[in-house]
Amino acid sequence: ASLPTFFNPHNAEAKQQRERMAMQCLDDTIEFLNSVKGCVSVGILDATNTTIERRSHVFDRVAQEPGISLLFLESICEDDAMLQENYRLKLKNADYDGADACQAQADFMKRVKQYEQAYQPVEDVEDGVARNYIKMVDAGRKLIKCRGSDQRSKSDVVPKLVFDLLGSLHLGTRTIFLMVVAPSENDVKGVLGGDTGLAPLGKERARALRSFLCAREAEEKENAQVICGTHQRHLETVSLLKKVGCGGNRTRRVLKMQRMNEMCVGTFDNMSVAEIEQLYPEEAESRRKDKLNYRYPGEGGESYQDLVSRMHEHILRLEQYQGSTVVICDKRVCRVLLAYFRDTPLKDMPYLKVPTELVELERSHSGFHEKLHSMPWRGRVSGLYEPGSPHLSVGHEDSFDRFLRTQVSMD
């Protein structure tokens, strides 16, 4: 049978099949949620759930599971252009693999009509039960949140986080560039933390980035905005990026935020790894055993978990921006951002290799596509490669690659 026939709300046999598959997927979601220990987990049941009957079945099944709360997300689109673009992307689904484009579109539109016949908007109360829900209109143009009476969920933390995230997302084109600011004078000395300025090689990287941005902006006819921390190495870098174009007649927008600074190492600030190993061997061993949760001792000392919490607001800010945004950051901050955009598991985040190149993240319908730009150090030729492909830059290794290798024990 064709897909429209399968989704016909009057097709009793097909309806039973759809209901059975939906409940199987829900059971898989619940199994996942119950398997995650020690933290808050979120499972997404990606189904239409367009009827009150289906939503009641979902609610009744989840109600059997202690500790699991239910939040419905209803996506409403009133923008015809956005709808047509979404329909076009749907044709890339496996349902239409190898099908003629015109026939596939006609088939999908019949499927949409079948959904419209059965569609019942989410209400505050359904079957006598107050619903927890968020309604998103036109991919975030408008959000509506209703907190029901689920007594198992005493906290509004998770719905609030979801609400904030949905309010930040949009479907507009945007590109994010990530650039590690380094080496600083302390990096060259081999000590952690501190607030020293850029070493000569760090200034060379900043100038190379400025040249790259000028060329890119000339093509796109739009200036990038820059985000950085407040340490001297950040400020020296953006001082070279602030002016736009070779003539420097205009300025880029620069946001300097303390929360973008590198992870604080507390007591170990301005100490070398060798000194830490010698004076605090138990701390060094604790960190080797659990880099994710280890918190540096002393005033202000942070862990990767702390850094993730600190970066939450800025990740939402990055999601909100349109156009091009350049993030000037340190290695550990870069790891947190890369882990988010790559969907890297939290436990693997502290071990991500930080690229020596400029990372370009370009929004697509399936997420962010990543490219790495190798810029010239000491007059070398620029190249471009993508993860998994051969490196195109001239030579085998530059001085910054060698510098990062010496920093592995400090990460």
Tab-separated table of C-alpha atoms in Angstrom:
chain	number	residue	atom	x	y	z
A	1	ALA	CA	0.000	0.000	0.000
A	2	SER	CA	1.084	3.578	-0.592
A	3	LEU	CA	2.194	5.738	2.313
A	4	PRO	CA	-0.940	7.952	2.207
A	5	THR	CA	-3.088	4.806	2.550
A	6	PHE	CA	-1.012	3.646	5.510
A	7	PHE	CA	-1.499	7.006	7.248
A	8	ASN	CA	-5.218	7.229	6.489
A	9	PRO	CA	-6.927	7.710	9.900
A	10	HIS	CA	-9.880	5.600	8.666
A	11	ASN	CA	-7.626	2.611	7.868
A	12	ALA	CA	-8.189	0.543	11.025
A	13	GLU	CA	-5.524	-2.063	10.287
A	14	ALA	CA	-2.866	0.548	9.517
A	15	LYS	CA	-3.856	2.497	12.619
A	16	GLN	CA	-3.241	-0.565	14.773
A	17	GLN	CA	0.171	-1.041	13.173
A	18	ARG	CA	1.096	2.626	13.746
A	19	GLU	CA	-0.068	2.433	17.367
A	20	ARG	CA	1.922	-0.740	17.981
A	21	MET	CA	5.097	0.732	16.503
A	22	ALA	CA	4.680	3.955	18.466
A	23	MET	CA	4.348	2.051	21.750
A	24	GLN	CA	7.391	-0.069	20.891
A	25	CYS	CA	9.391	3.114	20.330
A	26	LEU	CA	8.057	4.502	23.607
A	27	ASP	CA	9.173	1.334	25.428
A	28	ASP	CA	12.649	1.766	23.912
A	29	THR	CA	12.713	5.379	25.116
A	30	ILE	CA	11.706	4.364	28.638
A	31	GLU	CA	14.316	1.607	28.665
A	32	PHE	CA	16.972	4.176	27.768
A	33	LEU	CA	15.827	6.589	30.478
A	34	ASN	CA	15.891	3.858	33.107
A	35	SER	CA	19.380	2.773	32.037
A	36	VAL	CA	20.981	6.181	32.677
A	37	LYS	CA	22.112	6.604	36.270
A	38	GLY	CA	23.508	9.546	38.223
A	39	CYS	CA	22.250	12.393	36.051
A	40	VAL	CA	19.185	13.857	34.376
A	41	SER	CA	18.465	12.183	31.051
A	42	VAL	CA	16.084	13.200	28.274
A	43	GLY	CA	14.469	10.822	25.813
A	44	ILE	CA	12.749	12.128	22.690
A	45	LEU	CA	9.857	10.092	21.260
A	46	ASP	CA	9.936	11.397	17.709
A	47	ALA	CA	6.376	10.595	16.632
A	48	THR	CA	3.393	12.578	15.422
A	49	ASN	CA	1.167	12.007	18.491
A	50	THR	CA	-1.436	14.100	16.679
A	51	THR	CA	-4.518	12.797	18.500
A	52	ILE	CA	-5.737	13.038	22.081
A	53	GLU	CA	-6.126	9.257	22.068
A	54	ARG	CA	-2.452	8.701	21.188
A	55	ARG	CA	-1.246	11.255	23.734
A	56	SER	CA	-3.366	9.598	26.426
A	57	HIS	CA	-1.802	6.222	25.602
A	58	VAL	CA	1.653	7.787	25.900
A	59	PHE	CA	0.721	9.454	29.191
A	60	ASP	CA	-0.717	6.243	30.680
A	61	ARG	CA	2.396	4.259	29.744
A	62	VAL	CA	4.807	6.839	31.190
A	63	ALA	CA	2.682	7.063	34.352
A	64	GLN	CA	3.729	3.468	35.103
A	65	GLU	CA	7.359	4.544	35.423
A	66	PRO	CA	8.387	6.235	38.704
A	67	GLY	CA	10.749	9.150	38.269
A	68	ILE	CA	9.936	9.857	34.611
A	69	SER	CA	8.055	13.046	33.689
A	70	LEU	CA	6.334	13.727	30.403
A	71	LEU	CA	6.503	16.888	28.312
A	72	PHE	CA	4.715	17.212	24.956
A	73	LEU	CA	6.277	19.420	22.283
A	74	GLU	CA	3.911	20.600	19.550
A	75	SER	CA	5.457	22.205	16.486
A	76	ILE	CA	3.088	24.502	14.592
A	77	CYS	CA	4.029	26.128	11.303
A	78	GLU	CA	2.062	29.044	9.845
A	79	ASP	CA	4.792	30.175	7.451
A	80	ASP	CA	4.112	28.729	3.985
A	81	ALA	CA	7.671	29.249	2.736
A	82	MET	CA	9.028	27.386	5.754
A	83	LEU	CA	6.514	24.592	5.175
A	84	GLN	CA	7.506	24.193	1.535
A	85	GLU	CA	11.180	24.014	2.473
A	86	ASN	CA	10.381	21.393	5.101
A	87	TYR	CA	8.402	19.367	2.571
A	88	ARG	CA	11.367	19.487	0.212
A	89	LEU	CA	13.705	18.164	2.887
A	90	LYS	CA	11.255	15.385	3.768
A	91	LEU	CA	11.760	13.979	0.282
A	92	LYS	CA	15.280	12.989	1.361
A	93	ASN	CA	13.840	10.560	3.918
A	94	ALA	CA	14.386	6.845	3.491
A	95	ASP	CA	10.664	6.500	2.699
A	96	TYR	CA	11.334	8.038	-0.722
A	97	ASP	CA	14.793	6.644	-1.433
A	98	GLY	CA	15.105	6.194	-5.210
A	99	ALA	CA	11.648	7.590	-5.918
A	100	ASP	CA	10.877	10.156	-8.606
A	101	ALA	CA	10.963	13.613	-6.969
A	102	CYS	CA	7.591	14.767	-8.358
A	103	GLN	CA	5.842	11.532	-7.449
A	104	ALA	CA	7.443	11.548	-3.995
A	105	GLN	CA	6.250	15.105	-3.344
A	106	ALA	CA	2.722	14.308	-4.484
A	107	ASP	CA	2.714	11.218	-2.282
A	108	PHE	CA	3.938	13.168	0.731
A	109	MET	CA	1.324	15.886	0.274
A	110	LYS	CA	-1.374	13.197	0.335
A	111	ARG	CA	0.198	11.980	3.561
A	112	VAL	CA	0.007	15.505	4.999
A	113	LYS	CA	-3.700	15.667	4.147
A	114	GLN	CA	-4.249	12.418	6.033
A	115	TYR	CA	-2.526	13.872	9.082
A	116	GLU	CA	-4.655	17.010	8.877
A	117	GLN	CA	-7.843	14.945	9.049
A	118	ALA	CA	-6.810	13.411	12.377
A	119	TYR	CA	-4.892	16.320	13.901
A	120	GLN	CA	-6.044	17.554	17.314
A	121	PRO	CA	-3.989	20.386	18.891
A	122	VAL	CA	-2.637	19.802	22.379
A	123	GLU	CA	-4.966	21.226	25.014
A	124	ASP	CA	-4.399	22.302	28.618
A	125	VAL	CA	-6.528	19.368	29.785
A	126	GLU	CA	-7.064	16.162	27.808
A	127	ASP	CA	-9.121	13.183	29.006
A	128	GLY	CA	-9.378	14.901	32.375
A	129	VAL	CA	-5.590	15.181	32.788
A	130	ALA	CA	-3.645	18.463	32.768
A	131	ARG	CA	-0.880	18.349	30.155
A	132	ASN	CA	2.715	19.560	30.412
A	133	TYR	CA	3.491	20.985	26.995
A	134	ILE	CA	5.415	23.517	24.943
A	135	LYS	CA	4.036	24.826	21.669
A	136	MET	CA	6.580	26.147	19.183
A	137	VAL	CA	5.294	28.308	16.342
A	138	ASP	CA	7.297	28.797	13.124
A	139	ALA	CA	10.474	27.174	14.459
A	140	GLY	CA	10.769	29.398	17.511
A	141	ARG	CA	9.084	32.633	16.418
A	142	LYS	CA	6.659	32.134	19.285
A	143	LEU	CA	6.711	29.760	22.259
A	144	ILE	CA	3.894	28.800	24.628
A	145	LYS	CA	4.516	26.772	27.780
A	146	CYS	CA	1.910	25.117	29.980
A	147	ARG	CA	2.855	23.382	33.201
A	148	GLY	CA	0.309	20.689	34.086
A	149	SER	CA	-0.292	18.949	37.375
A	150	ASP	CA	2.171	16.047	37.125
A	151	GLN	CA	2.823	15.564	40.827
A	152	ARG	CA	5.913	13.480	40.172
A	153	SER	CA	7.633	16.487	38.655
A	154	LYS	CA	8.129	18.957	41.499
A	155	SER	CA	10.753	20.858	39.538
A	156	ASP	CA	10.383	22.967	36.420
A	157	VAL	CA	14.096	22.690	35.627
A	158	VAL	CA	13.962	20.371	32.608
A	159	PRO	CA	10.958	22.081	30.901
A	160	LYS	CA	12.685	25.427	31.464
A	161	LEU	CA	15.917	24.169	29.871
A	162	VAL	CA	13.977	22.798	26.902
A	163	PHE	CA	12.035	26.059	26.614
A	164	ASP	CA	15.243	28.135	26.647
A	165	LEU	CA	16.846	25.904	24.018
A	166	LEU	CA	13.839	26.047	21.704
A	167	GLY	CA	13.770	29.825	22.098
A	168	SER	CA	17.364	29.983	20.876
A	169	LEU	CA	17.150	27.703	17.853
A	170	HIS	CA	16.260	28.985	14.404
A	171	LEU	CA	16.453	27.747	10.815
A	172	GLY	CA	18.382	30.725	9.435
A	173	THR	CA	21.785	30.320	7.826
A	174	ARG	CA	24.719	30.827	10.141
A	175	THR	CA	28.379	29.934	10.436
A	176	ILE	CA	30.388	29.603	13.641
A	177	PHE	CA	34.175	29.769	13.669
A	178	LEU	CA	36.154	28.430	16.640
A	179	MET	CA	39.742	29.573	17.108
A	180	VAL	CA	42.028	28.558	19.979
A	181	VAL	CA	43.896	31.606	21.263
A	182	ALA	CA	47.461	30.466	21.836
A	183	PRO	CA	50.218	30.334	22.645
A	184	SER	CA	50.375	32.841	25.467
A	185	GLU	CA	53.574	33.719	27.295
A	186	ASN	CA	52.604	31.301	30.075
A	187	ASP	CA	51.939	28.561	27.536
A	188	VAL	CA	55.464	28.936	26.221
A	189	LYS	CA	56.810	28.710	29.785
A	190	GLY	CA	54.804	25.550	30.358
A	191	VAL	CA	52.678	26.817	33.270
A	192	LEU	CA	48.929	26.675	33.818
A	193	GLY	CA	46.542	29.602	34.049
A	194	GLY	CA	47.749	33.126	34.611
A	195	ASP	CA	46.788	36.167	32.594
A	196	THR	CA	49.722	36.836	30.320
A	197	GLY	CA	49.662	38.241	26.802
A	198	LEU	CA	50.257	36.450	23.525
A	199	ALA	CA	53.618	34.994	22.591
A	200	PRO	CA	54.901	35.981	19.117
A	201	LEU	CA	53.408	32.846	17.559
A	202	GLY	CA	50.031	33.685	19.119
A	203	LYS	CA	50.118	37.132	17.507
A	204	GLU	CA	50.955	35.509	14.186
A	205	ARG	CA	47.888	33.298	14.494
A	206	ALA	CA	45.721	36.347	15.215
A	207	ARG	CA	47.027	38.153	12.126
A	208	ALA	CA	46.414	35.050	10.002
A	209	LEU	CA	42.838	34.874	11.293
A	210	ARG	CA	42.316	38.547	10.461
A	211	SER	CA	43.434	37.959	6.868
A	212	PHE	CA	41.123	34.967	6.565
A	213	LEU	CA	38.124	36.910	7.874
A	214	CYS	CA	38.773	39.874	5.601
A	215	ALA	CA	38.765	37.577	2.562
A	216	ARG	CA	35.635	35.741	3.690
A	217	GLU	CA	33.739	38.946	4.482
A	218	ALA	CA	34.621	40.399	1.096
A	219	GLU	CA	32.915	37.386	-0.493
A	220	GLU	CA	29.848	37.366	1.760
A	221	LYS	CA	29.386	41.162	1.962
A	222	GLU	CA	28.714	40.834	5.680
A	223	ASN	CA	30.907	41.361	8.730
A	224	ALA	CA	31.414	38.621	11.277
A	225	GLN	CA	30.915	39.303	14.963
A	226	VAL	CA	33.537	38.187	17.485
A	227	ILE	CA	33.094	36.657	20.946
A	228	CYS	CA	35.963	36.242	23.394
A	229	GLY	CA	36.907	36.144	27.072
A	230	THR	CA	38.525	38.904	29.095
A	231	HIS	CA	42.081	37.610	29.533
A	232	GLN	CA	44.957	39.579	27.989
A	233	ARG	CA	45.502	36.920	25.307
A	234	HIS	CA	41.868	37.297	24.212
A	235	LEU	CA	41.968	41.067	24.211
A	236	GLU	CA	45.213	41.179	22.238
A	237	THR	CA	43.728	38.819	19.670
A	238	VAL	CA	40.520	40.796	19.155
A	239	SER	CA	42.454	44.058	19.004
A	240	LEU	CA	43.885	42.724	15.740
A	241	LEU	CA	40.432	41.562	14.566
A	242	LYS	CA	38.383	44.622	15.442
A	243	LYS	CA	39.108	46.559	12.269
A	244	VAL	CA	37.351	45.369	9.126
A	245	GLY	CA	39.102	45.254	5.765
A	246	CYS	CA	42.604	46.223	4.774
A	247	GLY	CA	41.838	49.899	5.238
A	248	GLY	CA	40.272	49.303	8.637
A	249	ASN	CA	37.571	51.919	8.085
A	250	ARG	CA	34.887	49.929	9.916
A	251	THR	CA	34.853	47.772	13.030
A	252	ARG	CA	33.495	44.336	13.798
A	253	ARG	CA	31.165	43.877	16.725
A	254	VAL	CA	33.119	42.333	19.615
A	255	LEU	CA	31.551	40.817	22.755
A	256	LYS	CA	33.952	40.324	25.678
A	257	MET	CA	32.563	38.081	28.403
A	258	GLN	CA	34.263	36.776	31.510
A	259	ARG	CA	32.308	33.524	31.335
A	260	MET	CA	34.166	32.734	28.099
A	261	ASN	CA	37.491	32.548	29.965
A	262	GLU	CA	39.423	29.310	30.336
A	263	MET	CA	38.729	26.810	33.124
A	264	CYS	CA	40.097	28.128	36.440
A	265	VAL	CA	42.802	25.885	37.904
A	266	GLY	CA	42.544	27.383	41.404
A	267	THR	CA	45.596	26.734	43.572
A	268	PHE	CA	47.565	25.515	40.548
A	269	ASP	CA	47.432	28.890	38.794
A	270	ASN	CA	50.899	29.800	37.422
A	271	MET	CA	52.308	26.360	38.269
A	272	SER	CA	53.890	23.886	35.863
A	273	VAL	CA	52.741	20.286	35.489
A	274	ALA	CA	56.040	19.111	36.958
A	275	GLU	CA	55.488	21.269	40.041
A	276	ILE	CA	51.963	19.923	40.467
A	277	GLU	CA	53.182	16.324	40.140
A	278	GLN	CA	55.872	16.931	42.726
A	279	LEU	CA	53.911	18.986	45.287
A	280	TYR	CA	50.410	17.545	44.813
A	281	PRO	CA	50.799	13.943	43.548
A	282	GLU	CA	47.412	12.848	44.926
A	283	GLU	CA	45.642	15.672	43.076
A	284	ALA	CA	47.456	14.820	39.864
A	285	GLU	CA	46.420	11.175	40.188
A	286	SER	CA	42.801	12.094	40.962
A	287	ARG	CA	42.610	14.161	37.826
A	288	ARG	CA	44.093	11.393	35.674
A	289	LYS	CA	41.423	8.997	36.955
A	290	ASP	CA	38.440	11.282	36.257
A	291	LYS	CA	39.119	14.338	34.103
A	292	LEU	CA	35.408	15.045	33.675
A	293	ASN	CA	34.510	15.454	37.355
A	294	TYR	CA	37.858	16.446	38.849
A	295	ARG	CA	37.709	19.965	40.273
A	296	TYR	CA	40.932	21.932	40.750
A	297	PRO	CA	41.493	22.775	44.421
A	298	GLY	CA	41.494	26.265	45.876
A	299	GLU	CA	39.516	29.417	45.264
A	300	GLY	CA	37.622	29.403	41.972
A	301	GLY	CA	38.878	25.954	40.963
A	302	GLU	CA	36.651	24.337	38.317
A	303	SER	CA	35.966	20.986	36.717
A	304	TYR	CA	34.837	20.178	33.196
A	305	GLN	CA	31.344	19.726	34.606
A	306	ASP	CA	31.521	23.256	36.017
A	307	LEU	CA	32.705	24.549	32.661
A	308	VAL	CA	29.781	22.889	30.880
A	309	SER	CA	27.347	24.626	33.246
A	310	ARG	CA	29.128	27.945	32.779
A	311	MET	CA	29.016	27.632	28.974
A	312	HIS	CA	25.300	26.763	28.790
A	313	GLU	CA	24.154	30.367	28.387
A	314	HIS	CA	26.761	31.100	25.719
A	315	ILE	CA	25.889	28.016	23.702
A	316	LEU	CA	22.301	29.259	23.589
A	317	ARG	CA	23.625	32.655	22.549
A	318	LEU	CA	25.558	31.061	19.686
A	319	GLU	CA	22.413	29.239	18.574
A	320	GLN	CA	20.529	32.543	18.442
A	321	TYR	CA	22.950	34.390	16.165
A	322	GLN	CA	22.508	34.660	12.424
A	323	GLY	CA	25.313	35.262	9.975
A	324	SER	CA	28.928	34.541	10.940
A	325	THR	CA	30.286	34.451	14.489
A	326	VAL	CA	33.931	33.997	15.486
A	327	VAL	CA	34.642	32.526	18.924
A	328	ILE	CA	38.109	33.187	20.361
A	329	CYS	CA	38.631	30.723	23.196
A	330	ASP	CA	41.055	28.472	25.055
A	331	LYS	CA	41.451	24.715	24.661
A	332	ARG	CA	39.068	23.498	27.353
A	333	VAL	CA	36.325	25.934	26.340
A	334	CYS	CA	36.831	24.805	22.744
A	335	ARG	CA	36.329	21.183	23.836
A	336	VAL	CA	32.975	22.028	25.441
A	337	LEU	CA	31.782	23.826	22.297
A	338	LEU	CA	32.996	21.073	19.973
A	339	ALA	CA	31.338	18.416	22.130
A	340	TYR	CA	28.017	20.262	21.866
A	341	PHE	CA	28.090	20.811	18.112
A	342	ARG	CA	29.457	17.307	17.408
A	343	ASP	CA	27.045	15.655	19.855
A	344	THR	CA	29.989	14.068	21.667
A	345	PRO	CA	29.126	12.079	24.834
A	346	LEU	CA	29.991	14.007	27.982
A	347	LYS	CA	32.387	11.335	29.195
A	348	ASP	CA	34.469	11.684	26.015
A	349	MET	CA	34.559	15.481	25.982
A	350	PRO	CA	37.729	15.984	28.132
A	351	TYR	CA	39.690	13.827	25.690
A	352	LEU	CA	38.692	15.557	22.444
A	353	LYS	CA	41.624	16.591	20.319
A	354	VAL	CA	41.586	20.353	19.891
A	355	PRO	CA	42.230	21.243	16.224
A	356	THR	CA	45.188	23.477	15.521
A	357	GLU	CA	43.217	24.909	12.616
A	358	LEU	CA	40.318	27.320	12.437
A	359	VAL	CA	37.119	25.273	12.873
A	360	GLU	CA	34.187	26.267	10.670
A	361	LEU	CA	30.731	25.002	11.660
A	362	GLU	CA	28.100	25.663	9.015
A	363	ARG	CA	24.405	25.056	9.736
A	364	SER	CA	22.630	22.567	7.509
A	365	HIS	CA	19.245	20.796	7.687
A	366	SER	CA	20.929	17.862	9.461
A	367	GLY	CA	23.005	19.834	11.984
A	368	PHE	CA	26.388	21.483	11.630
A	369	HIS	CA	28.864	20.576	8.919
A	370	GLU	CA	32.468	20.928	10.067
A	371	LYS	CA	35.470	22.134	8.073
A	372	LEU	CA	38.996	22.886	9.224
A	373	HIS	CA	40.989	25.751	7.692
A	374	SER	CA	44.752	25.560	7.922
A	375	MET	CA	46.093	29.111	7.872
A	376	PRO	CA	49.704	30.134	7.101
A	377	TRP	CA	52.219	30.214	9.925
A	378	ARG	CA	55.400	32.011	8.942
A	379	GLY	CA	54.348	32.381	5.326
A	380	ARG	CA	53.045	28.874	4.706
A	381	VAL	CA	50.286	28.280	2.157
A	382	SER	CA	46.669	27.993	3.325
A	383	GLY	CA	44.778	24.767	2.862
A	384	LEU	CA	41.369	23.348	3.645
A	385	TYR	CA	40.409	19.868	4.727
A	386	GLU	CA	37.504	18.148	6.368
A	387	PRO	CA	37.694	15.576	9.203
A	388	GLY	CA	38.837	12.231	7.805
A	389	SER	CA	40.354	13.662	4.620
A	390	PRO	CA	44.050	14.285	3.846
A	391	HIS	CA	45.599	17.499	5.159
A	392	LEU	CA	46.228	19.834	2.239
A	393	SER	CA	48.586	22.326	3.844
A	394	VAL	CA	52.196	22.497	2.746
A	395	GLY	CA	54.746	20.621	4.876
A	396	HIS	CA	54.237	18.049	7.597
A	397	GLU	CA	53.874	19.983	10.792
A	398	ASP	CA	54.088	23.567	11.935
A	399	SER	CA	55.370	25.080	15.126
A	400	PHE	CA	51.893	25.362	16.625
A	401	ASP	CA	51.339	21.609	16.133
A	402	ARG	CA	54.561	20.972	18.032
A	403	PHE	CA	53.504	23.431	20.725
A	404	LEU	CA	50.185	21.645	21.301
A	405	ARG	CA	51.946	18.291	21.597
A	406	THR	CA	53.903	19.611	24.550
A	407	GLN	CA	50.668	20.701	26.233
A	408	VAL	CA	48.957	17.279	26.299
A	409	SER	CA	49.713	16.655	29.963
A	410	MET	CA	48.287	20.076	30.844
A	411	ASP	CA	44.880	19.554	29.170
